[in-house]
CSV table of C-alpha atoms and ligand atoms in Angstrom, one decimal:
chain,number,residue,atom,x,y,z
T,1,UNK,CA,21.6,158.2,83.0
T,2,UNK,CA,21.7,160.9,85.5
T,3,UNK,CA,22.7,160.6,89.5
T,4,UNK,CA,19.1,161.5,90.4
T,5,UNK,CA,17.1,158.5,91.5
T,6,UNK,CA,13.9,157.4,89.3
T,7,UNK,CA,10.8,157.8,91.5
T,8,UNK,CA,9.8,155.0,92.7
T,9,UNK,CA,6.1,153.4,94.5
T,10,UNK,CA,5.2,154.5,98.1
T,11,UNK,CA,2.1,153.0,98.1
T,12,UNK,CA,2.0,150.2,100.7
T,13,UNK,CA,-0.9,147.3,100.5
T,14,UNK,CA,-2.1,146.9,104.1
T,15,UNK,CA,-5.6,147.7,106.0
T,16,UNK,CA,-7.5,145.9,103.1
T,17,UNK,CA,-10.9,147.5,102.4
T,18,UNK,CA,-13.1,144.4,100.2
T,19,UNK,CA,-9.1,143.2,98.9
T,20,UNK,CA,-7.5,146.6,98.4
T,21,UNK,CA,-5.9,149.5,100.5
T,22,UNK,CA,-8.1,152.0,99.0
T,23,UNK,CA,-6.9,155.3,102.0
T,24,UNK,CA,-3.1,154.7,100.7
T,25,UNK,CA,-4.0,154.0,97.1
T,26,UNK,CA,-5.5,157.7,97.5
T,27,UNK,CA,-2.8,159.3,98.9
T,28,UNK,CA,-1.3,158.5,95.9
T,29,UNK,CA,-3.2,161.3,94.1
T,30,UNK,CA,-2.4,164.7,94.6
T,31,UNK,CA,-5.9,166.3,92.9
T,32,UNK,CA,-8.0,163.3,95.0
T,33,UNK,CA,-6.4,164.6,98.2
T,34,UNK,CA,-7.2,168.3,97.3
T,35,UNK,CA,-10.5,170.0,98.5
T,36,UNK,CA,-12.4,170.8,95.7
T,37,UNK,CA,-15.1,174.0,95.8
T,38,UNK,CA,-14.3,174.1,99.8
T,39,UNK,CA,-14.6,170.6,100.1
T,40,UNK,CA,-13.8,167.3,99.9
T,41,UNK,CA,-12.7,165.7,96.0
T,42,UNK,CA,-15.5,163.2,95.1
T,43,UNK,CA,-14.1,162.4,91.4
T,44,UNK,CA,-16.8,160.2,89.9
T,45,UNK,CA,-15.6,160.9,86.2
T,46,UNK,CA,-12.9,158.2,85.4
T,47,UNK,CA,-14.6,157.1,82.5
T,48,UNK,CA,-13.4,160.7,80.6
T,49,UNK,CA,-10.4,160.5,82.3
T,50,UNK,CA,-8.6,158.9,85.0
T,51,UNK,CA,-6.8,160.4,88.0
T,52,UNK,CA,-2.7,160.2,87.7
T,53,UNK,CA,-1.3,159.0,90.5
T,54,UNK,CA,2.2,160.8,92.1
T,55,UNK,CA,4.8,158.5,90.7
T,56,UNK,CA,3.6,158.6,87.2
T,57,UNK,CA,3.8,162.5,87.4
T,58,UNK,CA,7.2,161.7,88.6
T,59,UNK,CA,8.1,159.4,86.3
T,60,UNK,CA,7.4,162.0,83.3
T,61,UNK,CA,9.2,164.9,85.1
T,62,UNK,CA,11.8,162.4,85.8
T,63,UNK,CA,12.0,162.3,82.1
T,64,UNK,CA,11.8,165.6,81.3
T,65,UNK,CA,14.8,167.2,83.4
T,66,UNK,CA,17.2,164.5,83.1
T,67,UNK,CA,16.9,161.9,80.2
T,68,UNK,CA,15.0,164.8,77.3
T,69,UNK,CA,15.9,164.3,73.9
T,70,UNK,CA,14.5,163.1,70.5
T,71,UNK,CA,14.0,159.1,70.3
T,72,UNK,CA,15.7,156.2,67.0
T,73,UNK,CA,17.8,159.5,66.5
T,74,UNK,CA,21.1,160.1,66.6
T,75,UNK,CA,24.3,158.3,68.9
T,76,UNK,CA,24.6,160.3,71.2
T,77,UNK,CA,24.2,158.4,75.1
T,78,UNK,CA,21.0,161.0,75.6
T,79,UNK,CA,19.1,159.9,72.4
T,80,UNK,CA,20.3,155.8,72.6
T,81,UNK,CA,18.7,156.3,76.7
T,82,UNK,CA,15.8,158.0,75.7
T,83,UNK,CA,14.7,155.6,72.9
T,84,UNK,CA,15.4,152.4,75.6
T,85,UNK,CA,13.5,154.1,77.7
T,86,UNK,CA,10.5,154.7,74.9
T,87,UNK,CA,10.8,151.3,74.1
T,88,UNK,CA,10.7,149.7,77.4
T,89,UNK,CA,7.1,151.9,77.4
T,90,UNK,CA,6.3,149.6,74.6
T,91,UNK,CA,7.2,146.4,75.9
T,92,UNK,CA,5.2,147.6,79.0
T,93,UNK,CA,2.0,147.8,77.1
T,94,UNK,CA,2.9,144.6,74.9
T,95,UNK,CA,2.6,142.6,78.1
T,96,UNK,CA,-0.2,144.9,79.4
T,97,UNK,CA,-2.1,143.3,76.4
T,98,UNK,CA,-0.7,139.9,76.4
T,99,UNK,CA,0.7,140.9,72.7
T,100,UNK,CA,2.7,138.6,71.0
T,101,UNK,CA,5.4,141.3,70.1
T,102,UNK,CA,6.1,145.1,70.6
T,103,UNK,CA,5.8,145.0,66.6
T,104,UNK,CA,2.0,144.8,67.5
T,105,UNK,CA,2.3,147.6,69.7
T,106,UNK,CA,1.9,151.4,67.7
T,107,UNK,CA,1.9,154.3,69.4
T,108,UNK,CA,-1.2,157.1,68.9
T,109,UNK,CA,-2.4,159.7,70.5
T,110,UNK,CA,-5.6,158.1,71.9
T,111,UNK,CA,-8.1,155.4,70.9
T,112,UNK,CA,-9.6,158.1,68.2
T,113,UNK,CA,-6.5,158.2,66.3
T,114,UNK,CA,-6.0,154.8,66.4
T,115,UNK,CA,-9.4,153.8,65.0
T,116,UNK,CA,-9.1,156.1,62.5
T,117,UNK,CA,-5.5,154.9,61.3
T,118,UNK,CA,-7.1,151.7,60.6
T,119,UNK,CA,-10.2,153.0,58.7
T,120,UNK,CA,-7.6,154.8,56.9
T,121,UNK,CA,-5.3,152.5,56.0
T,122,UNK,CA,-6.8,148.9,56.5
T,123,UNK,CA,-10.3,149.8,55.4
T,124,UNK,CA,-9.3,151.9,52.5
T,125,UNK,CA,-7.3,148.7,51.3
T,126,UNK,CA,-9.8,146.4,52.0
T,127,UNK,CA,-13.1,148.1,51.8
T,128,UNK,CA,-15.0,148.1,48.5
T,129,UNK,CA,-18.3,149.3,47.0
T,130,UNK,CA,-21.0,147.0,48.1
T,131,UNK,CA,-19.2,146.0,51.0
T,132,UNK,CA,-20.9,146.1,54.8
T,133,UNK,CA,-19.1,147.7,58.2
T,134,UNK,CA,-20.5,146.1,61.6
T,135,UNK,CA,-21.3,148.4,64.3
T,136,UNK,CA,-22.6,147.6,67.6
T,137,UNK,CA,-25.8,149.8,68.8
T,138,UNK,CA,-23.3,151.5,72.0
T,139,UNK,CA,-20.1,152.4,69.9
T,140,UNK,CA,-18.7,155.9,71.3
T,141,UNK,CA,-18.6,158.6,67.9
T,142,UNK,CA,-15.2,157.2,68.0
T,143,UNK,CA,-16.3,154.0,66.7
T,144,UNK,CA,-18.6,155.1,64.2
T,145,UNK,CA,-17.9,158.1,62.3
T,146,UNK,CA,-14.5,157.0,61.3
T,147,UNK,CA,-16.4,154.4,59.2
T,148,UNK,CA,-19.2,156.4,58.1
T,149,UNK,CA,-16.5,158.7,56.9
T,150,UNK,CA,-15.2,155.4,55.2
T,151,UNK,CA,-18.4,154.3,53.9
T,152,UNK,CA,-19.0,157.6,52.0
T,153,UNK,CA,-16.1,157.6,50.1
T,154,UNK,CA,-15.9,153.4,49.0
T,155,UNK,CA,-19.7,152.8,48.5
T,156,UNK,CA,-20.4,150.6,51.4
T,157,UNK,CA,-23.0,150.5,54.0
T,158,UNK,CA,-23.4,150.9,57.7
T,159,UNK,CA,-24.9,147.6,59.7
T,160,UNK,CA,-25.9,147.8,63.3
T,161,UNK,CA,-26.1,145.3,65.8
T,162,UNK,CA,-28.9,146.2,68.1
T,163,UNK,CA,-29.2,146.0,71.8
T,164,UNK,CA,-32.2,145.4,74.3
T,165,UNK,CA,-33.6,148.0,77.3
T,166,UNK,CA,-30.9,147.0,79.5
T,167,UNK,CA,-28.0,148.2,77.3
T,168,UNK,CA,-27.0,144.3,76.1
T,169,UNK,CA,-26.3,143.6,72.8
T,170,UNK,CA,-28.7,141.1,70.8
T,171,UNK,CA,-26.5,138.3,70.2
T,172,UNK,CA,-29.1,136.4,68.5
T,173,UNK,CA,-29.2,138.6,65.9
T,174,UNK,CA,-25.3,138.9,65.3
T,175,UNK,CA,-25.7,135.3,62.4
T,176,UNK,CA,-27.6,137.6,60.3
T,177,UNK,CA,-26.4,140.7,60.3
T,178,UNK,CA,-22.8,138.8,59.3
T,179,UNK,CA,-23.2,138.8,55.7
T,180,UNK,CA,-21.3,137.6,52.8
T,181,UNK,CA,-20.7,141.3,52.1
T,182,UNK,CA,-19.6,142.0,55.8
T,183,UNK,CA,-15.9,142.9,55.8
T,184,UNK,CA,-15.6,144.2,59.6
T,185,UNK,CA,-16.8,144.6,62.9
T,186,UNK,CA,-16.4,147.4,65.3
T,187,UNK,CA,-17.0,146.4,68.7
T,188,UNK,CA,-16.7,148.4,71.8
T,189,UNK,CA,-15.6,145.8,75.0
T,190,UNK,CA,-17.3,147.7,78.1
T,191,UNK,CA,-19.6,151.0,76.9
T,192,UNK,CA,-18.5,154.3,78.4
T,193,UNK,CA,-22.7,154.8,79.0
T,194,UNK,CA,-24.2,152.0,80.0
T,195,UNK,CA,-21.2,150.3,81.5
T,196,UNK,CA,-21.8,146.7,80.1
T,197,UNK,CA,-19.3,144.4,79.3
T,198,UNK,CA,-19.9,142.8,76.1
T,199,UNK,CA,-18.8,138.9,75.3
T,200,UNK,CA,-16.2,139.9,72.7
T,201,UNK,CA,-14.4,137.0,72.5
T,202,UNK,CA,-17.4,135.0,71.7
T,203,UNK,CA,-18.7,138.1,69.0
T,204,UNK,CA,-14.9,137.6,67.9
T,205,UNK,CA,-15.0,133.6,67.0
T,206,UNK,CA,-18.6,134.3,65.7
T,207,UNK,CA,-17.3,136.9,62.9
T,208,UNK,CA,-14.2,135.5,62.3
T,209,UNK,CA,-16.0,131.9,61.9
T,210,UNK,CA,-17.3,134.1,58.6
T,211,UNK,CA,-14.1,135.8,57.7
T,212,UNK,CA,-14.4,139.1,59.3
T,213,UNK,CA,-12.3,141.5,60.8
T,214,UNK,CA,-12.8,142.7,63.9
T,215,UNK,CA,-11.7,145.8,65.8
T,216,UNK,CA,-12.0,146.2,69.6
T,217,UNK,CA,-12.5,149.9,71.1
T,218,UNK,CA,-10.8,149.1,74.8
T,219,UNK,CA,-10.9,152.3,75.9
T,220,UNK,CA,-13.1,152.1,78.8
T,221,UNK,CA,-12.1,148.2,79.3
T,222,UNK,CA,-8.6,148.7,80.3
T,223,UNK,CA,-9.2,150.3,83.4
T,224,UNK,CA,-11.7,147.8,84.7
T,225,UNK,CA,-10.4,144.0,83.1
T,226,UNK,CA,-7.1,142.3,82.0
T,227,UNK,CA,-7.1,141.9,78.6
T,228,UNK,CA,-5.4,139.7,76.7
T,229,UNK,CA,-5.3,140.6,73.1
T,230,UNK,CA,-4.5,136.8,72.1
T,231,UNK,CA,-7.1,134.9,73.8
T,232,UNK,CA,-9.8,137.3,72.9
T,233,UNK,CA,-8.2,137.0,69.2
T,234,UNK,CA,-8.7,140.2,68.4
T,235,UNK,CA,-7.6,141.9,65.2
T,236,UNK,CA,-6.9,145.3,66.5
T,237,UNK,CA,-7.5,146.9,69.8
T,238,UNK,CA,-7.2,150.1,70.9
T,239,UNK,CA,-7.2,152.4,74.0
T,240,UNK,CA,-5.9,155.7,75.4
T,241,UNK,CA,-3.7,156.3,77.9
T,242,UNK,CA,-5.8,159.2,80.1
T,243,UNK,CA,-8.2,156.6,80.9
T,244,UNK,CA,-5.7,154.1,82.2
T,245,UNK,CA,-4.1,156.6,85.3
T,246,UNK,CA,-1.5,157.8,82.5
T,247,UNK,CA,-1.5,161.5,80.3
T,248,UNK,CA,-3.2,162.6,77.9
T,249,UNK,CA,-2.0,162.6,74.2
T,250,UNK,CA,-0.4,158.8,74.5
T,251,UNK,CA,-2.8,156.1,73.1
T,252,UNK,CA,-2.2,152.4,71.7
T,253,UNK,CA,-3.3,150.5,68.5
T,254,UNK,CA,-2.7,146.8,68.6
T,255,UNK,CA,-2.9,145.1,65.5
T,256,UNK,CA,-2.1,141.8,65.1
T,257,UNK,CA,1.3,141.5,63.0
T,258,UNK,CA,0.1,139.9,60.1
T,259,UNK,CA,-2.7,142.6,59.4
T,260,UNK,CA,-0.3,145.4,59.7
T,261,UNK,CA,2.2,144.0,57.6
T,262,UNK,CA,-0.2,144.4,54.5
T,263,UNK,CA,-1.5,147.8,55.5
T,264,UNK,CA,-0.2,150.7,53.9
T,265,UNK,CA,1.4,153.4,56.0
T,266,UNK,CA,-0.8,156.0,57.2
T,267,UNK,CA,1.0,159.5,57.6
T,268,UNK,CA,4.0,159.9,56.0
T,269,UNK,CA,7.5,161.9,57.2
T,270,UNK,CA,10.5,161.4,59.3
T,271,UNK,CA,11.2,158.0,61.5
T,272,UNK,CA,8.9,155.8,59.2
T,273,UNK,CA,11.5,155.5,56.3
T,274,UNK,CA,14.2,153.4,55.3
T,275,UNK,CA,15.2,155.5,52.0
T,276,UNK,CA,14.0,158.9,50.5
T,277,UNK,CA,15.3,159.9,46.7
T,278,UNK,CA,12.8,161.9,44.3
T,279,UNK,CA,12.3,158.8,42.5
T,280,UNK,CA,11.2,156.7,45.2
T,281,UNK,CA,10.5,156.5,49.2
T,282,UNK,CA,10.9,152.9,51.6
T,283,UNK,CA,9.4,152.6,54.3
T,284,UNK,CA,10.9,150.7,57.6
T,285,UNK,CA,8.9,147.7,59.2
T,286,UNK,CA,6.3,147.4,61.7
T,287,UNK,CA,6.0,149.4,64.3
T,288,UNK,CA,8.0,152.2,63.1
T,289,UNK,CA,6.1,152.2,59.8
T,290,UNK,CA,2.8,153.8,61.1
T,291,UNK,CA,4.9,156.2,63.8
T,292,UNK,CA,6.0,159.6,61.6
T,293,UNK,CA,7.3,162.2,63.1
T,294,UNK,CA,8.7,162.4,66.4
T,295,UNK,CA,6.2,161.0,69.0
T,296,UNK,CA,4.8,161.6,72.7
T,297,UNK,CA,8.1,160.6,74.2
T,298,UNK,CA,6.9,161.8,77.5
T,299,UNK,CA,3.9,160.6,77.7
T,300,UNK,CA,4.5,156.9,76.4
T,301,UNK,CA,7.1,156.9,79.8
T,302,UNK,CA,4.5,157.8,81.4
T,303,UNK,CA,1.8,155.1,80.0
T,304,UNK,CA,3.8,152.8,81.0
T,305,UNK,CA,4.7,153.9,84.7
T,306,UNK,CA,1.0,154.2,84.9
T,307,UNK,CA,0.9,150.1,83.8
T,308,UNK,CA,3.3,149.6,86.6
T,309,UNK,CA,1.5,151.4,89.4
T,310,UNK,CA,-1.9,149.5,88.3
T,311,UNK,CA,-0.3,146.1,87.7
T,312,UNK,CA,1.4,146.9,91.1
T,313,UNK,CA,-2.1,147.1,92.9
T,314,UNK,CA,-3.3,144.1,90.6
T,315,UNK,CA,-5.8,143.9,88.0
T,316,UNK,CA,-7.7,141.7,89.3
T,317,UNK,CA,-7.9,142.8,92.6
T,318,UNK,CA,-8.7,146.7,91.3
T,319,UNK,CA,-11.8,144.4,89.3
T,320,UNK,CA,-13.0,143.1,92.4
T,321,UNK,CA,-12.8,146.0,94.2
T,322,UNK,CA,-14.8,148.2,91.5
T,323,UNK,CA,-17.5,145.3,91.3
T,324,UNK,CA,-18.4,145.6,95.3
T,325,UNK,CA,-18.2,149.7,94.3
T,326,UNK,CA,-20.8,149.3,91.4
T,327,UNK,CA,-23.1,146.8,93.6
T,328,UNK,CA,-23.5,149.3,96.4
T,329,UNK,CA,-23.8,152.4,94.3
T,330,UNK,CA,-26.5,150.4,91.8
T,331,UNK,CA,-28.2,149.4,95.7
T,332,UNK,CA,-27.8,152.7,97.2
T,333,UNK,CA,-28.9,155.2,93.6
T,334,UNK,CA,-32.2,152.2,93.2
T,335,UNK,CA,-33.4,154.0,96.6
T,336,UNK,CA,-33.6,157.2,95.3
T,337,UNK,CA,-37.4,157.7,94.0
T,338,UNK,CA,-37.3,159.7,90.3
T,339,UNK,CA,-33.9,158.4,89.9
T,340,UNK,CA,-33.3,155.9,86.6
T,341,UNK,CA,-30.3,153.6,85.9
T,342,UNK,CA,-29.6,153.9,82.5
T,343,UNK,CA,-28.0,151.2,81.4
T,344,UNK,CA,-28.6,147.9,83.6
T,345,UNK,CA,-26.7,145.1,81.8
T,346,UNK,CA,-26.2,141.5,84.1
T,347,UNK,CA,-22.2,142.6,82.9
T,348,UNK,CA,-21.5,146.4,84.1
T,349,UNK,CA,-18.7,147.6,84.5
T,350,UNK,CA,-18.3,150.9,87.0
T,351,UNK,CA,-20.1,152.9,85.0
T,352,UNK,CA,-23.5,154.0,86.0
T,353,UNK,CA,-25.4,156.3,84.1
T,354,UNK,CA,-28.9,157.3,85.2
T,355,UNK,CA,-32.0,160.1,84.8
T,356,UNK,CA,-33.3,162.1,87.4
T,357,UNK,CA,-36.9,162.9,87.4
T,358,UNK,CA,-37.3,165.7,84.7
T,359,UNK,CA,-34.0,167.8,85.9
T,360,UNK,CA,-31.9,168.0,83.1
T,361,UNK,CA,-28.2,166.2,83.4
T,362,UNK,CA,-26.7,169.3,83.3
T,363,UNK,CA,-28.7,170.7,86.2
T,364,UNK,CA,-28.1,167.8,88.0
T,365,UNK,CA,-23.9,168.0,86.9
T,366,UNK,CA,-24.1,171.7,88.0
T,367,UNK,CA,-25.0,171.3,91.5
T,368,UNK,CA,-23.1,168.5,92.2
T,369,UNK,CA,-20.2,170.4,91.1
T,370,UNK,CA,-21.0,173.0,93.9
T,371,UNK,CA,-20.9,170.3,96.2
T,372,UNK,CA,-17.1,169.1,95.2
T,373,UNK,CA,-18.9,166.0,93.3
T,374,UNK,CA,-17.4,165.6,89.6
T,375,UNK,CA,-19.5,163.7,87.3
T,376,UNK,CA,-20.2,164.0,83.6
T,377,UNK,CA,-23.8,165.1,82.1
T,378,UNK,CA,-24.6,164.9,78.5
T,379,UNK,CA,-24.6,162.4,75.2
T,380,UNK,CA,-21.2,161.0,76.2
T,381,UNK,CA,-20.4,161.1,72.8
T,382,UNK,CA,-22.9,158.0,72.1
T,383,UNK,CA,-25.8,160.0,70.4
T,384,UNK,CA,-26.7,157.0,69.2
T,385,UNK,CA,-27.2,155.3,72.7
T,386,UNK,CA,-29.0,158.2,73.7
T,387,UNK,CA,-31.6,157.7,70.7
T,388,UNK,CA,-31.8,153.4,71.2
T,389,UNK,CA,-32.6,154.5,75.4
T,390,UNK,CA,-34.8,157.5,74.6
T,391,UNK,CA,-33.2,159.9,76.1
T,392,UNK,CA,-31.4,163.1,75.6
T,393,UNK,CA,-28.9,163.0,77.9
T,394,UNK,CA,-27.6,161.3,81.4
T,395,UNK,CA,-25.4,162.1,84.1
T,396,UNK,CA,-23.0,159.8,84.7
T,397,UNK,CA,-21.0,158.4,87.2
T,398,UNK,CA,-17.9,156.6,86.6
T,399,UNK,CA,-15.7,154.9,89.4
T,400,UNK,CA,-12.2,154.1,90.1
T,401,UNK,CA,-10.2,151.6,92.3
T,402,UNK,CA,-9.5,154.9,94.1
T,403,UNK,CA,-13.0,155.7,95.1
T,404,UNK,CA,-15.2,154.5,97.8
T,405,UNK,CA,-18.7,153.7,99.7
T,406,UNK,CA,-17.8,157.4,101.3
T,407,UNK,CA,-18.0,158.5,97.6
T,408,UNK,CA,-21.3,156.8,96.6
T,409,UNK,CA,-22.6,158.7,100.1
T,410,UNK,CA,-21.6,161.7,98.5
T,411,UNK,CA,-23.5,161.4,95.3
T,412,UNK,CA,-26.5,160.1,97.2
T,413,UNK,CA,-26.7,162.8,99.2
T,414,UNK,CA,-26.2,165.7,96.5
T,415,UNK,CA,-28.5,164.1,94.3
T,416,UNK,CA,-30.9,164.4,97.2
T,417,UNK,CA,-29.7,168.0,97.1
T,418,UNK,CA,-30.5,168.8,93.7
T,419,UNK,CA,-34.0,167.4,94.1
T,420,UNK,CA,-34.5,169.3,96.7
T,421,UNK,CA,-33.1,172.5,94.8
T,422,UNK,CA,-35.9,171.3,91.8
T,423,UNK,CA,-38.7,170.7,94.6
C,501,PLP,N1,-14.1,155.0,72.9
C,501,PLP,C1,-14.6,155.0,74.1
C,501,PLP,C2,-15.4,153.8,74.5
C,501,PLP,C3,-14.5,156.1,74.9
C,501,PLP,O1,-15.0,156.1,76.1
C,501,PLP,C4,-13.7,157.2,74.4
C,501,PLP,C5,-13.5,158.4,75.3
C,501,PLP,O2,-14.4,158.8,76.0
C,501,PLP,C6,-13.1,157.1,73.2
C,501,PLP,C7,-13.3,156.0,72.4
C,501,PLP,C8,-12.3,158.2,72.6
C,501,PLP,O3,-11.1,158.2,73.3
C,501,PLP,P1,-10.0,159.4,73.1
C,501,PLP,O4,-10.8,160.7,73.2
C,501,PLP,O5,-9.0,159.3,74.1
C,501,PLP,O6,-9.4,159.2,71.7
């Protein structure tokens, strides 16, 4: 290990605003504390990707100058250092989820690759002509054409479970659409549209009361709840590091151990074998087994320096905090005549997405930009959500535990702005 000290938190808890220190969280974040367009950085787009504070930038240049090399390779100090350090990433995550070992714990590059490792290799084993895939009404693309793609080639058939006006899912119709033939659920925990929190672990008990497997899309619940992969009893969950405060290109499947035992690998090359002749190939245990190839070294340090930072602040208090966010932006956006919360679940998470008179999103995304206002316009890569809400497309905005009522102010008064502009 190298003389030069790791980086390590500066971020001090102290003039709470509603249970967190919100000025020196932002401080924290060098692009948050950069004017943007000639003013001040209102990022309201966490839910594509979230902000990476300082020490997580750090940690992966820490990474980069002094402990580089290639990971389970080699003897040498450098390589035994670097794969403790990848490992410790691992183990980070494993207790991020409340897994029951870092065998559980596979390494991806986001939450699409994860979900379509498990269509590839659970589903193709397990999925048969005839058979029926469970989708909920708000899955992200992510979520759905893995198993369409799936579908096609075993003969089985897509199954939605619908939801009502206000973005929640229609439990009472979740019995039925459970059929003999139903083989899996796919189930997204808090919708990066509509923000609503669905009950998965009641969904959970209620499909595997009927022997099916269920998959949980975490990608936009991460940054908003404390999961805990055992008490929901989820079969797989997944997520993506960008999302979480951490890089891009670093993601996470969960599986429980049992399942991925069975599975088959999924790509095959170096790191995922025990022997290799012409005759015959072995393959090493879990999670090695579905991680070929040399992986995101980098970026899993920095996944899990990004846990520490937000287990630092505290979960739950980040939760709280973003609730009291999403009650005065919901308050303060319901003033605004023309204006349409899309999406208005009794469980949101800090996600609000909404319609503006007859100014299309992108209009309306435009001219906030000009007014250093990030937000996201379009289908969100939920076409289908867009079709259930009719509607072609929303702006959205998405907050963070490092945003506040000064930021909510900001998109009241550019959405004023922009109706203004469209008269
Ligand atoms: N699922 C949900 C709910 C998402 O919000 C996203 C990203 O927007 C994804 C899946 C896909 O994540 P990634 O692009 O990181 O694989």
């Amino acid at each position: 290990m190298n003389a030069k000290s790791l980086p390590t938190a500066t971020h001090q808890m102290g003039h709470d605003v509603g249970g967190l220190d919100v000025a020196a969280i932002r401080q924290d974040f060098p692009l948050l504390t950069t004017p943007f367009h000639g003013k001040p950085m209102v990022y309201l787009d966490s839910a594509v990707s979230g902000q990476i504070p300082q020490i997580v930038i750090e940690r992966m240049d820490h990474y980069q100058r002094f402990e580089h090399t290639n990971v389970h390779r080699g003897v040498s100090t450098l390589s035994q250092e670097a794969t403790d350090r990848f490992e410790e990433a691992r183990e980070k995550v494993r207790g991020f989820l409340n897994a029951a070992s870092t065998k559980e714990i596979i390494w991806t590059r986001g939450t699409t690759e994860a979900i379509n490792l498990v269509a590839q290799t659970w589903g193709r084993t397990n999925i048969h002509p005839g058979d029926e895939i469970l989708l909920s009404a708000m899955e992200h693309h992510a979520n759905i054409v893995p198993w369409q793609m799936l579908a096609a080639e075993k003969g089985a058939t897509i199954r939605v479970l619908p939801m009502n006006d206000a973005g929640e899912l229609l439990l009472e119709d979740l019995d039925a659409l459970l059929t003999p033939r139903t083989k899996f659920l796919g189930l997204i925990q808090v919708s990066n549209v509509l923000g609503t929190i669905n009950p998965v672990k009641e969904i959970i008990a209620k499909a595997h009361a009927k022997g099916v497997c269920v998959l949980v899309d975490g990608a936009q619940s991460v940054p908003h709840l404390a999961v805990d992969v055992q008490d929901l009893d989820a079969d797989f969950f997944v997520f993506s590091g960008h999302k979480l405060s951490g890089p891009t290109g670093i993601g996470v499947l969960y599986g429980k151990k049992a399942l991925l035992e069975k599975m088959p690998p999924w790509q095959g090359g170096g790191s995922m074998i025990l022997a290799v002749s012409w005759e015959k190939t072995t393959y090493i245990g879990l999670p090695g087994k579905f991680e070929a190839g040399t992986p995101a070294i980098t970026q899993a340090i920095g996944l899990g320096a990004a846990i520490d930072y937000l287990q630092g602040i505290g979960l739950e208090r980040i939760a709280a905090y973003e609730q009291q966010l999403l009650t005065y932006a919901t308050a303060q956006l319901s003033k605004i005549e023309g204006l349409r919360i899309i999406g208005t679940a009794h469980e949101k998470a800090s996600v609000i997405s909404f319609v503006l008179d007859s100014i299309h999103p992108h209009d309306v995304g435009s001219i906030l930009d000009h007014e250093g206002i990030v937000v996201r316009a379009g289908h969100h890569c939920a076409q289908p959500v867009m079709q259930r809400m009719g509607v072609p497309a929303t702006t959205r905005a998405s907050f963070a535990y490092y945003n506040t009522k000064e930021d909510v102010d900001a998109l009241v008064a550019g959405i004023l702005k922009v109706k203004e502009i469209f008269g």
